[in-house]
mmCIF file with all atom_site columns, C-alpha atoms in Angstrom:
data_model
loop_
_atom_site.group_PDB
_atom_site.id
_atom_site.type_symbol
_atom_site.label_atom_id
_atom_site.label_alt_id
_atom_site.label_comp_id
_atom_site.label_asym_id
_atom_site.label_entity_id
_atom_site.label_seq_id
_atom_site.pdbx_PDB_ins_code
_atom_site.Cartn_x
_atom_site.Cartn_y
_atom_site.Cartn_z
_atom_site.occupancy
_atom_site.B_iso_or_equiv
_atom_site.pdbx_formal_charge
_atom_site.auth_seq_id
_atom_site.auth_comp_id
_atom_site.auth_asym_id
_atom_site.auth_atom_id
_atom_site.pdbx_PDB_model_num
ATOM 1   C CA . ASN A 1 1   ? -30.652 -7.873  30.403 1.00 86.00 ? 1   ASN A CA 1
ATOM 2   C CA . ALA A 1 2   ? -28.811 -4.784  29.163 1.00 89.00 ? 2   ALA A CA 1
ATOM 3   C CA . GLU A 1 3   ? -27.916 -3.184  32.505 1.00 91.00 ? 3   GLU A CA 1
ATOM 4   C CA . PRO A 1 4   ? -26.010 -6.170  34.001 1.00 89.00 ? 4   PRO A CA 1
ATOM 5   C CA . GLN A 1 5   ? -24.295 -6.614  30.628 1.00 91.00 ? 5   GLN A CA 1
ATOM 6   C CA . ARG A 1 6   ? -23.200 -2.937  30.634 1.00 91.00 ? 6   ARG A CA 1
ATOM 7   C CA . ARG A 1 7   ? -21.876 -3.226  34.198 1.00 90.00 ? 7   ARG A CA 1
ATOM 8   C CA . LEU A 1 8   ? -20.005 -6.467  33.492 1.00 89.00 ? 8   LEU A CA 1
ATOM 9   C CA . VAL A 1 9   ? -18.360 -5.210  30.290 1.00 89.00 ? 9   VAL A CA 1
ATOM 10  C CA . GLY A 1 10  ? -17.602 -1.847  31.931 1.00 90.00 ? 10  GLY A CA 1
ATOM 11  C CA . ARG A 1 11  ? -15.944 -3.579  34.888 1.00 88.00 ? 11  ARG A CA 1
ATOM 12  C CA . LEU A 1 12  ? -13.831 -5.795  32.628 1.00 86.00 ? 12  LEU A CA 1
ATOM 13  C CA . VAL A 1 13  ? -12.733 -2.929  30.383 1.00 81.00 ? 13  VAL A CA 1
ATOM 14  C CA . GLU A 1 14  ? -11.829 -0.803  33.410 1.00 85.00 ? 14  GLU A CA 1
ATOM 15  C CA . LYS A 1 15  ? -9.861  -3.704  34.895 1.00 81.00 ? 15  LYS A CA 1
ATOM 16  C CA . ILE A 1 16  ? -7.862  -3.980  31.664 1.00 75.00 ? 16  ILE A CA 1
ATOM 17  C CA . ARG A 1 17  ? -7.279  -0.221  31.484 1.00 81.00 ? 17  ARG A CA 1
ATOM 18  C CA . LYS A 1 18  ? -6.057  -0.079  35.096 1.00 83.00 ? 18  LYS A CA 1
ATOM 19  C CA . ASN A 1 19  ? -3.655  -2.966  34.472 1.00 73.00 ? 19  ASN A CA 1
ATOM 20  C CA . ARG A 1 20  ? -2.567  -2.014  30.963 1.00 74.00 ? 20  ARG A CA 1
ATOM 21  C CA . HIS A 1 21  ? 1.086   -1.594  31.965 1.00 76.00 ? 21  HIS A CA 1
ATOM 22  C CA . GLU A 1 22  ? 1.106   -5.240  33.044 1.00 77.00 ? 22  GLU A CA 1
ATOM 23  C CA . ILE A 1 23  ? -0.608  -6.349  29.804 1.00 67.00 ? 23  ILE A CA 1
ATOM 24  C CA . TYR A 1 24  ? 1.283   -4.357  27.131 1.00 70.00 ? 24  TYR A CA 1
ATOM 25  C CA . ASP A 1 25  ? 3.629   -6.600  25.204 1.00 82.00 ? 25  ASP A CA 1
ATOM 26  C CA . TRP A 1 26  ? 5.795   -5.692  22.236 1.00 86.00 ? 26  TRP A CA 1
ATOM 27  C CA . ASP A 1 27  ? 9.187   -6.397  20.768 1.00 90.00 ? 27  ASP A CA 1
ATOM 28  C CA . GLU A 1 28  ? 11.576  -3.827  19.286 1.00 94.00 ? 28  GLU A CA 1
ATOM 29  C CA . ARG A 1 29  ? 14.457  -4.327  16.908 1.00 94.00 ? 29  ARG A CA 1
ATOM 30  C CA . ASP A 1 30  ? 16.769  -1.460  15.946 1.00 94.00 ? 30  ASP A CA 1
ATOM 31  C CA . VAL A 1 31  ? 14.230  1.167   17.067 1.00 96.00 ? 31  VAL A CA 1
ATOM 32  C CA . GLU A 1 32  ? 16.856  3.187   18.936 1.00 94.00 ? 32  GLU A CA 1
ATOM 33  C CA . GLY A 1 33  ? 18.550  5.370   16.341 1.00 94.00 ? 33  GLY A CA 1
ATOM 34  C CA . ALA A 1 34  ? 15.979  4.587   13.633 1.00 96.00 ? 34  ALA A CA 1
ATOM 35  C CA . GLU A 1 35  ? 14.591  7.295   11.363 1.00 96.00 ? 35  GLU A CA 1
ATOM 36  C CA . VAL A 1 36  ? 11.673  5.151   10.250 1.00 97.00 ? 36  VAL A CA 1
ATOM 37  C CA . VAL A 1 37  ? 9.922   2.489   12.323 1.00 98.00 ? 37  VAL A CA 1
ATOM 38  C CA . VAL A 1 38  ? 7.725   -0.229  10.878 1.00 98.00 ? 38  VAL A CA 1
ATOM 39  C CA . LEU A 1 39  ? 4.975   -1.064  13.360 1.00 98.00 ? 39  LEU A CA 1
ATOM 40  C CA . ALA A 1 40  ? 3.383   -4.445  12.667 1.00 96.00 ? 40  ALA A CA 1
ATOM 41  C CA . TYR A 1 41  ? 1.623   -7.342  14.334 1.00 94.00 ? 41  TYR A CA 1
ATOM 42  C CA . GLY A 1 42  ? 0.611   -10.873 13.509 1.00 91.00 ? 42  GLY A CA 1
ATOM 43  C CA . ILE A 1 43  ? 1.811   -12.393 10.245 1.00 91.00 ? 43  ILE A CA 1
ATOM 44  C CA . SER A 1 44  ? 2.537   -8.921  8.837  1.00 94.00 ? 44  SER A CA 1
ATOM 45  C CA . ALA A 1 45  ? 5.411   -8.684  11.314 1.00 95.00 ? 45  ALA A CA 1
ATOM 46  C CA . ARG A 1 46  ? 7.362   -11.337 9.387  1.00 95.00 ? 46  ARG A CA 1
ATOM 47  C CA . VAL A 1 47  ? 7.023   -9.393  6.151  1.00 95.00 ? 47  VAL A CA 1
ATOM 48  C CA . ALA A 1 48  ? 7.884   -6.210  8.059  1.00 97.00 ? 48  ALA A CA 1
ATOM 49  C CA . ALA A 1 49  ? 11.071  -7.790  9.442  1.00 97.00 ? 49  ALA A CA 1
ATOM 50  C CA . GLU A 1 50  ? 12.210  -8.662  5.911  1.00 97.00 ? 50  GLU A CA 1
ATOM 51  C CA . ALA A 1 51  ? 11.388  -5.147  4.696  1.00 97.00 ? 51  ALA A CA 1
ATOM 52  C CA . VAL A 1 52  ? 13.333  -3.607  7.598  1.00 98.00 ? 52  VAL A CA 1
ATOM 53  C CA . SER A 1 53  ? 16.363  -5.750  6.700  1.00 98.00 ? 53  SER A CA 1
ATOM 54  C CA . ARG A 1 54  ? 16.142  -4.679  3.051  1.00 98.00 ? 54  ARG A CA 1
ATOM 55  C CA . ALA A 1 55  ? 15.778  -0.992  3.958  1.00 98.00 ? 55  ALA A CA 1
ATOM 56  C CA . ARG A 1 56  ? 18.757  -1.188  6.322  1.00 97.00 ? 56  ARG A CA 1
ATOM 57  C CA . ALA A 1 57  ? 20.774  -2.778  3.497  1.00 97.00 ? 57  ALA A CA 1
ATOM 58  C CA . GLN A 1 58  ? 19.929  0.341   1.449  1.00 96.00 ? 58  GLN A CA 1
ATOM 59  C CA . GLY A 1 59  ? 21.337  2.514   4.243  1.00 97.00 ? 59  GLY A CA 1
ATOM 60  C CA . ILE A 1 60  ? 18.034  3.652   5.762  1.00 97.00 ? 60  ILE A CA 1
ATOM 61  C CA . ALA A 1 61  ? 18.034  3.558   9.554  1.00 97.00 ? 61  ALA A CA 1
ATOM 62  C CA . THR A 1 62  ? 14.904  1.483   10.056 1.00 98.00 ? 62  THR A CA 1
ATOM 63  C CA . GLY A 1 63  ? 13.522  -0.319  13.092 1.00 98.00 ? 63  GLY A CA 1
ATOM 64  C CA . LEU A 1 64  ? 10.783  -2.833  13.787 1.00 98.00 ? 64  LEU A CA 1
ATOM 65  C CA . PHE A 1 65  ? 8.161   -2.394  16.506 1.00 97.00 ? 65  PHE A CA 1
ATOM 66  C CA . ARG A 1 66  ? 6.186   -5.645  16.719 1.00 96.00 ? 66  ARG A CA 1
ATOM 67  C CA . LEU A 1 67  ? 3.019   -5.611  18.772 1.00 94.00 ? 67  LEU A CA 1
ATOM 68  C CA . ARG A 1 68  ? 2.340   -8.797  20.694 1.00 90.00 ? 68  ARG A CA 1
ATOM 69  C CA . THR A 1 69  ? -0.823  -7.325  22.194 1.00 84.00 ? 69  THR A CA 1
ATOM 70  C CA . VAL A 1 70  ? -3.011  -5.075  20.084 1.00 77.00 ? 70  VAL A CA 1
ATOM 71  C CA . TRP A 1 71  ? -5.357  -4.080  22.897 1.00 79.00 ? 71  TRP A CA 1
ATOM 72  C CA . PRO A 1 72  ? -4.711  -2.386  25.112 1.00 82.00 ? 72  PRO A CA 1
ATOM 73  C CA . PHE A 1 73  ? -2.618  -0.459  22.608 1.00 84.00 ? 73  PHE A CA 1
ATOM 74  C CA . SER A 1 74  ? 0.928   0.440   23.752 1.00 90.00 ? 74  SER A CA 1
ATOM 75  C CA . GLU A 1 75  ? 0.196   4.128   23.352 1.00 89.00 ? 75  GLU A CA 1
ATOM 76  C CA . GLU A 1 76  ? 2.774   5.497   25.795 1.00 91.00 ? 76  GLU A CA 1
ATOM 77  C CA . ARG A 1 77  ? 5.625   3.651   24.066 1.00 94.00 ? 77  ARG A CA 1
ATOM 78  C CA . VAL A 1 78  ? 4.419   4.542   20.552 1.00 95.00 ? 78  VAL A CA 1
ATOM 79  C CA . ARG A 1 79  ? 4.157   8.197   21.604 1.00 95.00 ? 79  ARG A CA 1
ATOM 80  C CA . ALA A 1 80  ? 7.703   8.122   23.037 1.00 95.00 ? 80  ALA A CA 1
ATOM 81  C CA . VAL A 1 81  ? 9.129   6.539   19.881 1.00 96.00 ? 81  VAL A CA 1
ATOM 82  C CA . SER A 1 82  ? 7.253   9.054   17.711 1.00 96.00 ? 82  SER A CA 1
ATOM 83  C CA . THR A 1 83  ? 9.180   11.926  19.286 1.00 95.00 ? 83  THR A CA 1
ATOM 84  C CA . ARG A 1 84  ? 12.459  10.540  17.890 1.00 94.00 ? 84  ARG A CA 1
ATOM 85  C CA . VAL A 1 85  ? 11.598  9.243   14.398 1.00 96.00 ? 85  VAL A CA 1
ATOM 86  C CA . ARG A 1 86  ? 10.553  10.739  11.058 1.00 95.00 ? 86  ARG A CA 1
ATOM 87  C CA . GLY A 1 87  ? 7.659   8.363   10.846 1.00 96.00 ? 87  GLY A CA 1
ATOM 88  C CA . PHE A 1 88  ? 5.957   5.006   11.146 1.00 97.00 ? 88  PHE A CA 1
ATOM 89  C CA . VAL A 1 89  ? 5.021   2.587   8.388  1.00 97.00 ? 89  VAL A CA 1
ATOM 90  C CA . VAL A 1 90  ? 2.094   0.358   9.374  1.00 96.00 ? 90  VAL A CA 1
ATOM 91  C CA . PRO A 1 91  ? 1.475   -2.704  7.192  1.00 95.00 ? 91  PRO A CA 1
ATOM 92  C CA . GLU A 1 92  ? -1.800  -4.457  8.038  1.00 93.00 ? 92  GLU A CA 1
ATOM 93  C CA . ILE A 1 93  ? -3.781  -7.241  6.449  1.00 91.00 ? 93  ILE A CA 1
ATOM 94  C CA . ASN A 1 94  ? -6.949  -5.187  6.634  1.00 86.00 ? 94  ASN A CA 1
ATOM 95  C CA . LEU A 1 95  ? -7.893  -1.647  5.720  1.00 82.00 ? 95  LEU A CA 1
ATOM 96  C CA . GLY A 1 96  ? -6.057  0.031   8.576  1.00 80.00 ? 96  GLY A CA 1
ATOM 97  C CA . GLN A 1 97  ? -7.488  -0.405  12.051 1.00 86.00 ? 97  GLN A CA 1
ATOM 98  C CA . VAL A 1 98  ? -4.195  -0.223  14.001 1.00 93.00 ? 98  VAL A CA 1
ATOM 99  C CA . VAL A 1 99  ? -2.819  2.639   11.914 1.00 94.00 ? 99  VAL A CA 1
ATOM 100 C CA . ARG A 1 100 ? -5.550  4.814   13.435 1.00 94.00 ? 100 ARG A CA 1
ATOM 101 C CA . GLU A 1 101 ? -4.183  4.071   16.900 1.00 93.00 ? 101 GLU A CA 1
ATOM 102 C CA . VAL A 1 102 ? -0.665  4.969   15.726 1.00 96.00 ? 102 VAL A CA 1
ATOM 103 C CA . GLU A 1 103 ? -1.965  8.239   14.256 1.00 95.00 ? 103 GLU A CA 1
ATOM 104 C CA . ARG A 1 104 ? -3.755  9.009   17.529 1.00 94.00 ? 104 ARG A CA 1
ATOM 105 C CA . CYS A 1 105 ? -0.597  8.448   19.584 1.00 94.00 ? 105 CYS A CA 1
ATOM 106 C CA . ALA A 1 106 ? 2.105   9.896   17.312 1.00 95.00 ? 106 ALA A CA 1
ATOM 107 C CA . VAL A 1 107 ? 3.272   13.463  17.809 1.00 91.00 ? 107 VAL A CA 1
ATOM 108 C CA . ASP A 1 108 ? 2.169   15.954  15.166 1.00 81.00 ? 108 ASP A CA 1
ATOM 109 C CA . ASP A 1 109 ? 5.359   16.073  13.090 1.00 87.00 ? 109 ASP A CA 1
ATOM 110 C CA . CYS A 1 110 ? 5.726   12.275  12.940 1.00 94.00 ? 110 CYS A CA 1
ATOM 111 C CA . ALA A 1 111 ? 4.516   10.811  9.648  1.00 94.00 ? 111 ALA A CA 1
ATOM 112 C CA . VAL A 1 112 ? 2.262   7.758   9.726  1.00 95.00 ? 112 VAL A CA 1
ATOM 113 C CA . LEU A 1 113 ? 1.914   5.767   6.506  1.00 95.00 ? 113 LEU A CA 1
ATOM 114 C CA . SER A 1 114 ? -0.644  2.988   6.184  1.00 93.00 ? 114 SER A CA 1
ATOM 115 C CA . VAL A 1 115 ? 0.124   0.029   3.939  1.00 93.00 ? 115 VAL A CA 1
ATOM 116 C CA . PRO A 1 116 ? -3.146  -1.910  3.852  1.00 90.00 ? 116 PRO A CA 1
ATOM 117 C CA . ALA A 1 117 ? -3.663  -5.312  2.255  1.00 88.00 ? 117 ALA A CA 1
ATOM 118 C CA . ALA A 1 118 ? -7.180  -6.606  1.936  1.00 81.00 ? 118 ALA A CA 1
ATOM 119 C CA . GLY A 1 119 ? -8.568  -9.631  0.180  1.00 77.00 ? 119 GLY A CA 1
ATOM 120 C CA . GLY A 1 120 ? -6.529  -12.249 1.997  1.00 77.00 ? 120 GLY A CA 1
ATOM 121 C CA . GLU A 1 121 ? -3.168  -11.611 0.361  1.00 82.00 ? 121 GLU A CA 1
ATOM 122 C CA . MET A 1 122 ? 0.101   -11.049 2.186  1.00 85.00 ? 122 MET A CA 1
ATOM 123 C CA . HIS A 1 123 ? 2.186   -7.917  1.736  1.00 87.00 ? 123 HIS A CA 1
ATOM 124 C CA . ASP A 1 124 ? 5.091   -7.976  -0.650 1.00 91.00 ? 124 ASP A CA 1
ATOM 125 C CA . PRO A 1 125 ? 8.181   -6.889  1.329  1.00 94.00 ? 125 PRO A CA 1
ATOM 126 C CA . ASP A 1 126 ? 9.087   -4.576  -1.563 1.00 94.00 ? 126 ASP A CA 1
ATOM 127 C CA . ALA A 1 127 ? 5.836   -2.627  -1.050 1.00 93.00 ? 127 ALA A CA 1
ATOM 128 C CA . VAL A 1 128 ? 6.758   -2.088  2.597  1.00 96.00 ? 128 VAL A CA 1
ATOM 129 C CA . VAL A 1 129 ? 10.286  -1.023  1.579  1.00 96.00 ? 129 VAL A CA 1
ATOM 130 C CA . GLU A 1 130 ? 8.746   1.493   -0.845 1.00 95.00 ? 130 GLU A CA 1
ATOM 131 C CA . ALA A 1 131 ? 6.708   2.931   2.026  1.00 96.00 ? 131 ALA A CA 1
ATOM 132 C CA . ILE A 1 132 ? 9.833   3.118   4.201  1.00 96.00 ? 132 ILE A CA 1
ATOM 133 C CA . VAL A 1 133 ? 11.659  5.005   1.433  1.00 96.00 ? 133 VAL A CA 1
ATOM 134 C CA . GLN A 1 134 ? 8.684   7.346   1.004  1.00 94.00 ? 134 GLN A CA 1
ATOM 135 C CA . VAL A 1 135 ? 8.693   8.259   4.706  1.00 95.00 ? 135 VAL A CA 1
ATOM 136 C CA . HIS A 1 136 ? 12.492  8.547   4.765  1.00 94.00 ? 136 HIS A CA 1
ATOM 137 C CA . GLU A 1 137 ? 12.647  10.832  1.722  1.00 91.00 ? 137 GLU A CA 1
ATOM 138 C CA . ALA A 1 138 ? 9.751   13.110  2.664  1.00 83.00 ? 138 ALA A CA 1
ATOM 139 C CA . ARG A 1 139 ? 11.193  16.564  3.281  1.00 61.00 ? 139 ARG A CA 1
ATOM 140 C CA . ALA A 1 140 ? 8.487   17.624  5.698  1.00 53.00 ? 140 ALA A CA 1
ATOM 141 C CA . PRO A 1 141 ? 6.570   14.479  6.505  1.00 52.00 ? 141 PRO A CA 1
ATOM 142 C CA . THR A 1 142 ? 2.933   14.943  7.326  1.00 52.00 ? 142 THR A CA 1
ATOM 143 C CA . ARG A 1 143 ? 0.125   12.474  7.695  1.00 51.00 ? 143 ARG A CA 1
ATOM 144 C CA . ALA A 1 144 ? -1.820  14.074  4.871  1.00 45.00 ? 144 ALA A CA 1
ATOM 145 C CA . ALA A 1 145 ? 1.137   13.983  2.468  1.00 42.00 ? 145 ALA A CA 1
ATOM 146 C CA . LEU A 1 146 ? 1.836   10.327  3.178  1.00 45.00 ? 146 LEU A CA 1
ATOM 147 C CA . ALA A 1 147 ? -1.671  8.920   3.369  1.00 44.00 ? 147 ALA A CA 1
ATOM 148 C CA . VAL A 1 148 ? -2.209  5.826   1.270  1.00 46.00 ? 148 VAL A CA 1
ATOM 149 C CA . ALA A 1 149 ? -5.679  5.439   -0.191 1.00 37.00 ? 149 ALA A CA 1
ATOM 150 C CA . GLY A 1 150 ? -7.388  2.557   1.553  1.00 38.00 ? 150 GLY A CA 1
#
């Protein structure tokens, strides 16, 4: 029956929303003082960590924001970080579902660059480093200027 289903799902979603601050879980590395932050989750976070290390070796102040929970999305923290960085790089092994959440939460002058990977292949850390460099070198970063075709 549709009505009991709607009530049950509505109650569960509301319960999660009310308790989101207890549920959010993420890990940050070198985010304080970073100019570019790579936001990743799942297996992409390992590739992202390598890319962050390589970018830092090139002298780019880069941090890693690793989501442990994807939903509810850690929007308050992402918004706070977005006020202090040039932009986010979001590698995902899909066509960019989480990047949309980052775009929604980031302040207007914070660039958000999607690095999608579809077809079951992992990201190459060099591709993520290239995205980091692109965000870092953008004179006036904007979402439109840094959008990657997906």
